PDB file of C-alpha atoms in Angstrom:
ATOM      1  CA  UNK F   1     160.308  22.932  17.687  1.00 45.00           C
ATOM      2  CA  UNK F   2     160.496  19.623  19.829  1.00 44.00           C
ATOM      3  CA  UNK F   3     158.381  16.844  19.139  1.00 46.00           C
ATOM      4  CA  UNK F   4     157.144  15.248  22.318  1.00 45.00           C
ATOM      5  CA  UNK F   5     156.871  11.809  22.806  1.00 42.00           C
ATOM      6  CA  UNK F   6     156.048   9.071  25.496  1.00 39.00           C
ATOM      7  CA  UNK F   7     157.896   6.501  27.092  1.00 41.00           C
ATOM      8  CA  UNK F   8     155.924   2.836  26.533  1.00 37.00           C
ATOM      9  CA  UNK F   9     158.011  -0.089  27.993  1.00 34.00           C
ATOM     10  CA  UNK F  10     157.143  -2.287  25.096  1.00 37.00           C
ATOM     11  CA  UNK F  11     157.446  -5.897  27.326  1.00 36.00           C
ATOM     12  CA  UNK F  12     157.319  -4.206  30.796  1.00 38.00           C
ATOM     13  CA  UNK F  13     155.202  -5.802  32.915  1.00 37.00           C
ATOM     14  CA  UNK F  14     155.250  -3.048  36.484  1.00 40.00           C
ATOM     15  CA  UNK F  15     154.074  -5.675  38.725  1.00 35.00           C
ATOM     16  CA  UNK F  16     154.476  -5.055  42.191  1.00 35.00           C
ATOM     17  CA  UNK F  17     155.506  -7.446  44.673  1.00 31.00           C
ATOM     18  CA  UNK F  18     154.522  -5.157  48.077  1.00 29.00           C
ATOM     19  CA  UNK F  19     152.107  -2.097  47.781  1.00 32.00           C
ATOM     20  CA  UNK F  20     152.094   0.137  51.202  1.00 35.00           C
ATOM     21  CA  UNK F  21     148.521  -1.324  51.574  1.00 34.00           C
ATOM     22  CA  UNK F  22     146.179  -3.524  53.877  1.00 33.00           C
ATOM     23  CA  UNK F  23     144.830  -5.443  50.874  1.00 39.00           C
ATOM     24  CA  UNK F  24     148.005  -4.826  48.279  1.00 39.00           C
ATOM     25  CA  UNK F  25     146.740  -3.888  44.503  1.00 39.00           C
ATOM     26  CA  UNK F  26     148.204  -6.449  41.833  1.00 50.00           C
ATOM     27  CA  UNK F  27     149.382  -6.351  38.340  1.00 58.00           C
ATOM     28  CA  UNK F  28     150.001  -3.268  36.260  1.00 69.00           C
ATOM     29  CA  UNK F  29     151.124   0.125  37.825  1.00 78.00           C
ATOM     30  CA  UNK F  30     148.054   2.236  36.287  1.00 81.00           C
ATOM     31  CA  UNK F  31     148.826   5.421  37.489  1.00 84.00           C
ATOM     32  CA  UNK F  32     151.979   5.256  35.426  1.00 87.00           C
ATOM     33  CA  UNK F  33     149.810   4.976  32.298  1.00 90.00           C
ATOM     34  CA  UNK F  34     147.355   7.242  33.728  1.00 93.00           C
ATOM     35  CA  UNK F  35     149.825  10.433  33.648  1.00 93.00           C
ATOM     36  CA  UNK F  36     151.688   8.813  30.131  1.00 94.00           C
ATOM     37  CA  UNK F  37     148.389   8.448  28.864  1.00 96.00           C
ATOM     38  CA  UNK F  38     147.499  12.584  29.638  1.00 96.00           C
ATOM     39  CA  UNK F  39     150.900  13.974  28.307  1.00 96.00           C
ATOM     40  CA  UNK F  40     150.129  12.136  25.290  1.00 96.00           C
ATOM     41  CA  UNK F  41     146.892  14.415  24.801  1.00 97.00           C
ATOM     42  CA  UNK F  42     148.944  17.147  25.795  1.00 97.00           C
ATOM     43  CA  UNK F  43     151.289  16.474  23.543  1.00 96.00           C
ATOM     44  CA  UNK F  44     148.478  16.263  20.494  1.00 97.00           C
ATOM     45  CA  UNK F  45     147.241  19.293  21.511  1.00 97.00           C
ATOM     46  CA  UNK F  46     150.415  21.497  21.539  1.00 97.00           C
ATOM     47  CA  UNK F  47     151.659  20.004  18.102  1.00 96.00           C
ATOM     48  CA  UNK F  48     148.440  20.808  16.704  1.00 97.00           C
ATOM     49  CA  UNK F  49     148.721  24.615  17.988  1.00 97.00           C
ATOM     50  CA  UNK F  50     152.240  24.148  16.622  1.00 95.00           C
ATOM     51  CA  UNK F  51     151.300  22.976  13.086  1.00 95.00           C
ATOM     52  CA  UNK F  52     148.406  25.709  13.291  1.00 96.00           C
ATOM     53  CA  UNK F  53     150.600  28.488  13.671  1.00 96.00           C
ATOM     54  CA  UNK F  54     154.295  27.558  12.621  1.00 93.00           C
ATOM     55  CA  UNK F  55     153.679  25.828   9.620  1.00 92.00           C
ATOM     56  CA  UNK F  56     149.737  26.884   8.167  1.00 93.00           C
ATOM     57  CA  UNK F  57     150.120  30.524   9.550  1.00 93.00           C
ATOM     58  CA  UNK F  58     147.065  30.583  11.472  1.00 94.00           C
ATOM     59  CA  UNK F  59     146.925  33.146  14.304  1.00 94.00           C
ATOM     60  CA  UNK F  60     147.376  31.986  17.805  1.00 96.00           C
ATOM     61  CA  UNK F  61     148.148  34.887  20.207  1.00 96.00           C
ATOM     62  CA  UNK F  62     148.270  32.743  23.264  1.00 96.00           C
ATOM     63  CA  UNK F  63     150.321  30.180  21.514  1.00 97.00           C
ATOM     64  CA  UNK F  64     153.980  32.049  22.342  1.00 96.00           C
ATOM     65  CA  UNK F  65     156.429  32.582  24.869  1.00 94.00           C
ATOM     66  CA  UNK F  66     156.870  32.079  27.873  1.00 95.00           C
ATOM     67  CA  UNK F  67     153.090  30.162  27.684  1.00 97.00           C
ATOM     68  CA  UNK F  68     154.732  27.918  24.717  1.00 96.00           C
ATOM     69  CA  UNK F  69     158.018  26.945  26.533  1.00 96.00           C
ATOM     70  CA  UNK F  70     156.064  26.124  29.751  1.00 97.00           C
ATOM     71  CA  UNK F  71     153.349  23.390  27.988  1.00 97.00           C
ATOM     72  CA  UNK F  72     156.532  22.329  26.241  1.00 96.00           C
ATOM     73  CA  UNK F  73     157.922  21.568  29.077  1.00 96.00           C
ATOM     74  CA  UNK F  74     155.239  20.459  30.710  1.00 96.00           C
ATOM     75  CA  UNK F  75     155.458  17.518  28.341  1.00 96.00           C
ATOM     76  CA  UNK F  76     159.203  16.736  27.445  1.00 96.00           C
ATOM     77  CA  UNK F  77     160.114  16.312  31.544  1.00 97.00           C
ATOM     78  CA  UNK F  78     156.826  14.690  32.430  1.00 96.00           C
ATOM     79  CA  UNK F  79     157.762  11.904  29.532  1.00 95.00           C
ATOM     80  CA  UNK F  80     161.368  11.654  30.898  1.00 96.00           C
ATOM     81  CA  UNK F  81     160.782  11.339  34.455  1.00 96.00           C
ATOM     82  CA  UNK F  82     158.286   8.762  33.829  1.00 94.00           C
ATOM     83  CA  UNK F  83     160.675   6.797  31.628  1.00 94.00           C
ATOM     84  CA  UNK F  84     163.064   6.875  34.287  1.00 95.00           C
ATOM     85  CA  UNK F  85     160.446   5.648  36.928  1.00 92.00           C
ATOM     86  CA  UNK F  86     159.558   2.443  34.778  1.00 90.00           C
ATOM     87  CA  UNK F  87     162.929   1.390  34.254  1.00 92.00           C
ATOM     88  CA  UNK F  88     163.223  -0.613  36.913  1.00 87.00           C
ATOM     89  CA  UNK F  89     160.177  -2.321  35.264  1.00 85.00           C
ATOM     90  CA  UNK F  90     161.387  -3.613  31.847  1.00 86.00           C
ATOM     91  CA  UNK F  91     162.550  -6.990  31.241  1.00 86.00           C
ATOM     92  CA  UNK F  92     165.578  -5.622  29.292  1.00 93.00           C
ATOM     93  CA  UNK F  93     166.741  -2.644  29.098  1.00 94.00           C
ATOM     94  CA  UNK F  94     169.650  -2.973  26.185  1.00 95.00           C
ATOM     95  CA  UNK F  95     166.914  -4.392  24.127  1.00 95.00           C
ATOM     96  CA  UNK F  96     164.150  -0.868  24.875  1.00 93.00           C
ATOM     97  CA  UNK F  97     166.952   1.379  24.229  1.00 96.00           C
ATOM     98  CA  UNK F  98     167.925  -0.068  21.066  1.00 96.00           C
ATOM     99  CA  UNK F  99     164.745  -0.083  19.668  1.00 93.00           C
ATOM    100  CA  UNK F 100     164.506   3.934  20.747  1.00 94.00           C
ATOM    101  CA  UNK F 101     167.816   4.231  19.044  1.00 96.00           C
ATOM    102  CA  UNK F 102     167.099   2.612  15.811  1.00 95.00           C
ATOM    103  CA  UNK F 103     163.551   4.623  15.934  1.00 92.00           C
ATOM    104  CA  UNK F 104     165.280   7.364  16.031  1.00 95.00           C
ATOM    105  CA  UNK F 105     167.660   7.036  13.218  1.00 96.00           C
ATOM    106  CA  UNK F 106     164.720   6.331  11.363  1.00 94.00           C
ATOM    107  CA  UNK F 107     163.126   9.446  11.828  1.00 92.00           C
ATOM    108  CA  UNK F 108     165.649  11.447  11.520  1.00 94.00           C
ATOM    109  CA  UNK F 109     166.158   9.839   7.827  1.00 95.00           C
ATOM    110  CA  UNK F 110     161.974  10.657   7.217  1.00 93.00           C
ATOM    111  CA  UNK F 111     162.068  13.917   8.427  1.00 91.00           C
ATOM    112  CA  UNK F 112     165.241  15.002   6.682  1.00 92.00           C
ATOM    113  CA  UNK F 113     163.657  13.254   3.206  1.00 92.00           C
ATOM    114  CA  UNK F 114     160.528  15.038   3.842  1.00 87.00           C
ATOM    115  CA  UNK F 115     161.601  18.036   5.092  1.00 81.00           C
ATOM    116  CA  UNK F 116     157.868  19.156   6.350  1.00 81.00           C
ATOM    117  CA  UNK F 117     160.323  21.269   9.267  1.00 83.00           C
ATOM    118  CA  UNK F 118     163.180  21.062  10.384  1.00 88.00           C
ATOM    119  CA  UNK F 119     164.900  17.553  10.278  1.00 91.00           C
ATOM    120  CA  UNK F 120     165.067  15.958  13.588  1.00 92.00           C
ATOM    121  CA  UNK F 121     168.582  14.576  15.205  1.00 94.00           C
ATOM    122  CA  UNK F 122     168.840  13.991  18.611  1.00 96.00           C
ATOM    123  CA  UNK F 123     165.197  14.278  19.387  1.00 94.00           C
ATOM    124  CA  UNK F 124     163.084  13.041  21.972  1.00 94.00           C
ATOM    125  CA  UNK F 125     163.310   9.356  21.047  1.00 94.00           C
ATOM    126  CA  UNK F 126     167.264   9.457  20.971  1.00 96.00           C
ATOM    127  CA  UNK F 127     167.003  11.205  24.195  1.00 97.00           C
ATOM    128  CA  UNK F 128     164.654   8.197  25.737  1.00 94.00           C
ATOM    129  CA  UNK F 129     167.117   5.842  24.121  1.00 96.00           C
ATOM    130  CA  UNK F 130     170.564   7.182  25.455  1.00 98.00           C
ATOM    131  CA  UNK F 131     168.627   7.515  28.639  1.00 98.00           C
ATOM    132  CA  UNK F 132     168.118   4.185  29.328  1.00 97.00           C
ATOM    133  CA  UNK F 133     171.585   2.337  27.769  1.00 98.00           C
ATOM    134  CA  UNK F 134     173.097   5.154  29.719  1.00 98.00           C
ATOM    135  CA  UNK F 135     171.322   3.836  32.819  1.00 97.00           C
ATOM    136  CA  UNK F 136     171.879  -0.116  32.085  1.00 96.00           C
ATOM    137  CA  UNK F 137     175.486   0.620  31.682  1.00 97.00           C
ATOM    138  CA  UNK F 138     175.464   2.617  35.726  1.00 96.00           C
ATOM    139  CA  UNK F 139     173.636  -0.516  36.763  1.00 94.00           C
ATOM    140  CA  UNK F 140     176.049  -3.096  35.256  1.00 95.00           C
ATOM    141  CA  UNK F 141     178.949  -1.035  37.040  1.00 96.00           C
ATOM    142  CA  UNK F 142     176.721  -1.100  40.050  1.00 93.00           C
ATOM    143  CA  UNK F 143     175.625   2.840  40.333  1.00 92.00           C
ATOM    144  CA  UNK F 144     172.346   2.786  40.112  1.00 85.00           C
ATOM    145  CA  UNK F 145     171.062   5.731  41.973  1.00 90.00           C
ATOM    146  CA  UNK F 146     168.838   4.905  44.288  1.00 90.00           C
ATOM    147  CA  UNK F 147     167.198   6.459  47.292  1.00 91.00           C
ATOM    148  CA  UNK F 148     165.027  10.015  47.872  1.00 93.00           C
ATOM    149  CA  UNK F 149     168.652  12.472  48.617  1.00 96.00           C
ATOM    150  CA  UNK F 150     170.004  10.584  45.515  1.00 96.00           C
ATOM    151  CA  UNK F 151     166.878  11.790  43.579  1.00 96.00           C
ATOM    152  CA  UNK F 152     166.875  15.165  44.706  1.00 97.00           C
ATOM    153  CA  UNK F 153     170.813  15.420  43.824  1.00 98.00           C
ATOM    154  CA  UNK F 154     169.617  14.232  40.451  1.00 98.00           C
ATOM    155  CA  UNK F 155     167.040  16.845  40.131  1.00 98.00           C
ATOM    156  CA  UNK F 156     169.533  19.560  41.064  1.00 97.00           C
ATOM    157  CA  UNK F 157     172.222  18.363  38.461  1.00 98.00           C
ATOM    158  CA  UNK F 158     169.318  18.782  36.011  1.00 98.00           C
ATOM    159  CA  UNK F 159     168.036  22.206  37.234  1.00 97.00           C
ATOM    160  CA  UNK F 160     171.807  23.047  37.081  1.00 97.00           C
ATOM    161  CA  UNK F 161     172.455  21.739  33.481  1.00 98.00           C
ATOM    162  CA  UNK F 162     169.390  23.351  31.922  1.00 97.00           C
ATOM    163  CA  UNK F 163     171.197  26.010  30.188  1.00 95.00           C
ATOM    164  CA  UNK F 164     174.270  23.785  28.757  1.00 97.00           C
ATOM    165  CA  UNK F 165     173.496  24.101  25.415  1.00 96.00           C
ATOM    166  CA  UNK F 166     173.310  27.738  25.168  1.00 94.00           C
ATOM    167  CA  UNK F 167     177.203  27.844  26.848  1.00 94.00           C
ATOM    168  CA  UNK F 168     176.891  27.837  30.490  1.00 95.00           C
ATOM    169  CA  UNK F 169     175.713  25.617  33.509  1.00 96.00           C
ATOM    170  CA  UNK F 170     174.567  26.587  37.278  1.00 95.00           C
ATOM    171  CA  UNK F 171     171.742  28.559  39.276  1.00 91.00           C
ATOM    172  CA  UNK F 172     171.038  32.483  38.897  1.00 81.00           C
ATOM    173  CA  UNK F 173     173.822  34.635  40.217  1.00 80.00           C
ATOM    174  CA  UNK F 174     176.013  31.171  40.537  1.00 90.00           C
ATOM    175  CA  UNK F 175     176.729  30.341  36.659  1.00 92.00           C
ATOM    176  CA  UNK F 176     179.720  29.571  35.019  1.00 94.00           C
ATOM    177  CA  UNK F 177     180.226  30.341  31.439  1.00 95.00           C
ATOM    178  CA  UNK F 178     181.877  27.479  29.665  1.00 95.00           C
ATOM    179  CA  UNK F 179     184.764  27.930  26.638  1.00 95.00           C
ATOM    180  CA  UNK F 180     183.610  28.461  23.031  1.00 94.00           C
ATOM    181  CA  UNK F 181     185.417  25.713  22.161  1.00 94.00           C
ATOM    182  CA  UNK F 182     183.387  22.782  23.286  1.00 95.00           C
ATOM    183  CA  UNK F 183     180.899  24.209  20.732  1.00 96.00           C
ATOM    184  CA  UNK F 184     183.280  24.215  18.066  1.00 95.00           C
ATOM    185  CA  UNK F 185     183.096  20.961  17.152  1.00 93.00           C
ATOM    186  CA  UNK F 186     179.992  18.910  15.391  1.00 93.00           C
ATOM    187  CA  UNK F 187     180.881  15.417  17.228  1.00 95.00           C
ATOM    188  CA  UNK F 188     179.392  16.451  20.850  1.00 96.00           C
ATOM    189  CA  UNK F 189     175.964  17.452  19.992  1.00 97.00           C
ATOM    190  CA  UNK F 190     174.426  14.145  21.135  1.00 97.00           C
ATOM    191  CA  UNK F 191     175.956  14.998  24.205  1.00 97.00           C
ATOM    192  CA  UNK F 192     174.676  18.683  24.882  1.00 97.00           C
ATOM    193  CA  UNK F 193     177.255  20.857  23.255  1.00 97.00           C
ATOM    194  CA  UNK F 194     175.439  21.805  19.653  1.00 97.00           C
ATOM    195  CA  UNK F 195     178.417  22.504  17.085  1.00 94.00           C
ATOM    196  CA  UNK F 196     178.106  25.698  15.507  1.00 92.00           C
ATOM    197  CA  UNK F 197     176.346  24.446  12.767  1.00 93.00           C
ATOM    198  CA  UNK F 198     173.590  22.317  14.173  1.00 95.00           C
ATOM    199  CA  UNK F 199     169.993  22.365  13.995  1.00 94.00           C
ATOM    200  CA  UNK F 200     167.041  20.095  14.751  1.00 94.00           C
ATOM    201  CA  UNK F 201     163.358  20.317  15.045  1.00 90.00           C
ATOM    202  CA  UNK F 202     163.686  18.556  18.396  1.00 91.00           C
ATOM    203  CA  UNK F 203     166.552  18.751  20.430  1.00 96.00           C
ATOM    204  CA  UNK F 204     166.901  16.701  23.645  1.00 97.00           C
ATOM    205  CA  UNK F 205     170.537  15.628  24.573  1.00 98.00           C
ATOM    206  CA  UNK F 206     171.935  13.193  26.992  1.00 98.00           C
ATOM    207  CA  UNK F 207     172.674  15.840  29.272  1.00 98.00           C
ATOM    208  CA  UNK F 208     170.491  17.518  31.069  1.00 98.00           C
ATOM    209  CA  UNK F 209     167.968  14.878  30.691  1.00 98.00           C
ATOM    210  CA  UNK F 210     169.879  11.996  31.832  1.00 98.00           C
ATOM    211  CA  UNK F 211     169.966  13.745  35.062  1.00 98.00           C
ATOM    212  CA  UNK F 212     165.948  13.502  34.971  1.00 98.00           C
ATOM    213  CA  UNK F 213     165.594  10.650  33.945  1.00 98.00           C
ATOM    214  CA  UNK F 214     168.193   8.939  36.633  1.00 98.00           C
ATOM    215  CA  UNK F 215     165.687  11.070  39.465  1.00 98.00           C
ATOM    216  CA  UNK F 216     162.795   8.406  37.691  1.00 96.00           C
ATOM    217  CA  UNK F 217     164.990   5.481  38.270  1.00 95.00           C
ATOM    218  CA  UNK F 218     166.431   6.599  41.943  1.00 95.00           C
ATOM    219  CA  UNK F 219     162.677   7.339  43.086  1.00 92.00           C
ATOM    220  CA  UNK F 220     161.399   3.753  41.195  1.00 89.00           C
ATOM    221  CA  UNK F 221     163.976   2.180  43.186  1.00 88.00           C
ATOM    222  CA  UNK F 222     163.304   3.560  46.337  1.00 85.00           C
ATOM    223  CA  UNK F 223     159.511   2.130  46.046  1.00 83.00           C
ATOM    224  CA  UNK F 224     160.196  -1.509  44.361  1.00 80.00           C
ATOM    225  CA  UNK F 225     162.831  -1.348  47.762  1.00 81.00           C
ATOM    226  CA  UNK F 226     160.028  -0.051  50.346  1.00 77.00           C
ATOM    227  CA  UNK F 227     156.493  -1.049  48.506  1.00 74.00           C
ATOM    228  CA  UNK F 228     154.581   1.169  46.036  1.00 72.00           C
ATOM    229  CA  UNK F 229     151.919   3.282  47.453  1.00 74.00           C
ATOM    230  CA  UNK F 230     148.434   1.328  46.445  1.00 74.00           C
ATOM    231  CA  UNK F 231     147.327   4.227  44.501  1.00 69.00           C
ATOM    232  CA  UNK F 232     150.239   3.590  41.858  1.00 72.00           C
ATOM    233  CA  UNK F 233     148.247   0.477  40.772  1.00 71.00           C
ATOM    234  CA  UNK F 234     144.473   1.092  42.011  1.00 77.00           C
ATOM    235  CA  UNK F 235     143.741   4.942  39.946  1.00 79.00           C
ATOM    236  CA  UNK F 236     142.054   4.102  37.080  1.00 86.00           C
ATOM    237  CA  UNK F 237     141.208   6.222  33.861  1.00 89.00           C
ATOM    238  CA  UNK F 238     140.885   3.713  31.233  1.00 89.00           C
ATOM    239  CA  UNK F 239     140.874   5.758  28.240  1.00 92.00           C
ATOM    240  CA  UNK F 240     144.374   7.505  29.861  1.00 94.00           C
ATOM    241  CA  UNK F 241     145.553   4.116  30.163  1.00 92.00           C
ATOM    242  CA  UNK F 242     145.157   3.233  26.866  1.00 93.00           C
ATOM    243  CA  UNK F 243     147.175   5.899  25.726  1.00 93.00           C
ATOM    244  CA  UNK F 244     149.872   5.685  28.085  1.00 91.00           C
ATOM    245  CA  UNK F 245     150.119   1.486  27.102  1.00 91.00           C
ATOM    246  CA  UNK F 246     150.802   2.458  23.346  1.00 92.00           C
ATOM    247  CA  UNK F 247     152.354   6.291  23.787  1.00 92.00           C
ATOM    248  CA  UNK F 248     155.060   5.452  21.009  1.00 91.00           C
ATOM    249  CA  UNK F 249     152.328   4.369  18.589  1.00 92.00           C
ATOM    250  CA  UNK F 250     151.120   7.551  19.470  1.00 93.00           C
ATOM    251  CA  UNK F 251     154.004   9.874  19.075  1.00 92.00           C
ATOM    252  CA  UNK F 252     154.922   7.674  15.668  1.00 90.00           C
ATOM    253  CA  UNK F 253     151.020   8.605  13.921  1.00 93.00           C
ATOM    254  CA  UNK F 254     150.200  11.259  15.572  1.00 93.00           C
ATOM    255  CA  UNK F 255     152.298  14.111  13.930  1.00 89.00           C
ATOM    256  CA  UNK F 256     151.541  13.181  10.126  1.00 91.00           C
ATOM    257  CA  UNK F 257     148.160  12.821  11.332  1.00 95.00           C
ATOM    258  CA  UNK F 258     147.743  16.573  12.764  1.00 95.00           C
ATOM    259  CA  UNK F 259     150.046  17.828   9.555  1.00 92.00           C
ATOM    260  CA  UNK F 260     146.843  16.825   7.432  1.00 94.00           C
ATOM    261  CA  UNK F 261     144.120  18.138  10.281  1.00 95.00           C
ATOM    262  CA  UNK F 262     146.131  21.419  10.365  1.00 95.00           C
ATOM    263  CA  UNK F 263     146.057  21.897   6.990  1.00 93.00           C
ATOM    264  CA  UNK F 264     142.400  21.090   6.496  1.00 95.00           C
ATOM    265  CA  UNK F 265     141.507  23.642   9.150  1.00 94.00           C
ATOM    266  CA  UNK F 266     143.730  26.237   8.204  1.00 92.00           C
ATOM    267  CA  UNK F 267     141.746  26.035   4.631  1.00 90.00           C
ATOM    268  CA  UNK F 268     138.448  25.822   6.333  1.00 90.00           C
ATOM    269  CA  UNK F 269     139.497  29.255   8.236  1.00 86.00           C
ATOM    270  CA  UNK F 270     139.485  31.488   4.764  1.00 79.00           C
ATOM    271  CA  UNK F 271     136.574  30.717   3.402  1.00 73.00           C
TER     272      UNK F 271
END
């Protein structure tokens, strides 16, 4: 089951230079945290519901599909189209993805010592990682997308790649089926294309997400080009912001943390 994380820009700094504003707001884009900050509960709360039921067997009827898959969701895209939004906002972007990358190696090596669930490869955190390089290597070639119809084509590549993994790509009524063989191998599962013997307890490729993340970074651009709107900077929910400033911290303590809480309720629920 994916583990849901959020994006934090460890030396960003989102100032704006023009806000679409009579007296322009200065400083930190707050509504960025503001929205990081509340997938981060949301994310706590669905991992504990997870924990609850998946691993400590307590009944939760409303906790399933298609319910489940929706607050998943809800989560994993908000993170990555946030991410892709505050690109344009970090002082170095080889430096942010590295540090994803080498987080995520890292957890993979805990979770497959610990083995609580399934071990995690390719998870969120690689996802954020290869998200971003991905993105500084378009911008050093000069294709950074930019511009509302380049977001929107973004969106639709997404939409259009949700279903890759599971062997075929397109809309309803309009989907091609791709060969077996791409899945044959173990060497493209970073990429989308799970070999035939993969698992992980949070799966989130390069593709589709790159294509949601690039939306972030085409819209981001659009608005550092044009002038932020002043509510980007001037919506304030402090204890929001606060989470969304250190959502990694988050995502790194809060899952061992819930993996005791769970447990202690589960026992408190049979007696």
């Amino acid at each position: 089951m994916p583990h849901m994380m959020a994006d934090k820009l460890g030396h960003a700094s989102t100032t704006v230079s023009a806000l679409r504003s009579d007296e322009p707001a200065k400083g930190r884009l707050h509504l960025y945290d503001v929205l990081r900050g509340f997938s981060v509960v949301s994310m706590v709360a669905f991992h504990l519901c997870y924990d609850l039921k998946f691993i400590n067997g307590v009944s939760l009827p409303f906790f399933a599909s298609p319910f489940l898959d929706l607050w998943r969701n809800s989560i994993s895209w908000a993170f990555v189209l946030i991410a892709g939004c505050m690109y344009q906002h970090s002082r170095d972007n080889f430096r942010r993805a590295g540090r994803y990358l080498a987080l995520a190696l890292a957890i993979y090596v805990v979770t497959a010592a610990v083995r609580v669930d399934t071990p995690i490869s390719f998870g969120i955190i690689y996802c954020m990682g290869a998200c971003t390089l991905s993105a500084r290597l378009l911008e050093l070639v000069h294709l950074r997308p930019s511009g509302p119809g380049t977001a929107c084509l973004m969106l639709f590549a997404f939409v259009c790649l949700l279903d890759l993994k599971s062997g075929s790509v397109g809309l309803a009524g309009m989907r091609l089926e791709l060969p077996e063989t791409l899945f044959s191998t173990p060497y493209l599962s970073w990429l989308g294309l799970p070999g035939p013997l993969f698992t992980s307890g949070d799966y989130y490729p390069l593709l589709p997400y790159l294509f949601l993340y690039l939306a972030g970074t085409a819209t981001s651009a659009t608005l550092v080009r044009n002038g932020h709107p002043a509510v980007l900077a001037r919506l304030r929910v402090r204890p929001l912001e606060f989470l969304g400033r250190h959502a990694l911290e988050a995502y790194v303590i809060h899952q061992p943390v819930l993996l005791l809480a769970s447990r202690a309720i589960a026992m408190a629920m049979t007696y």
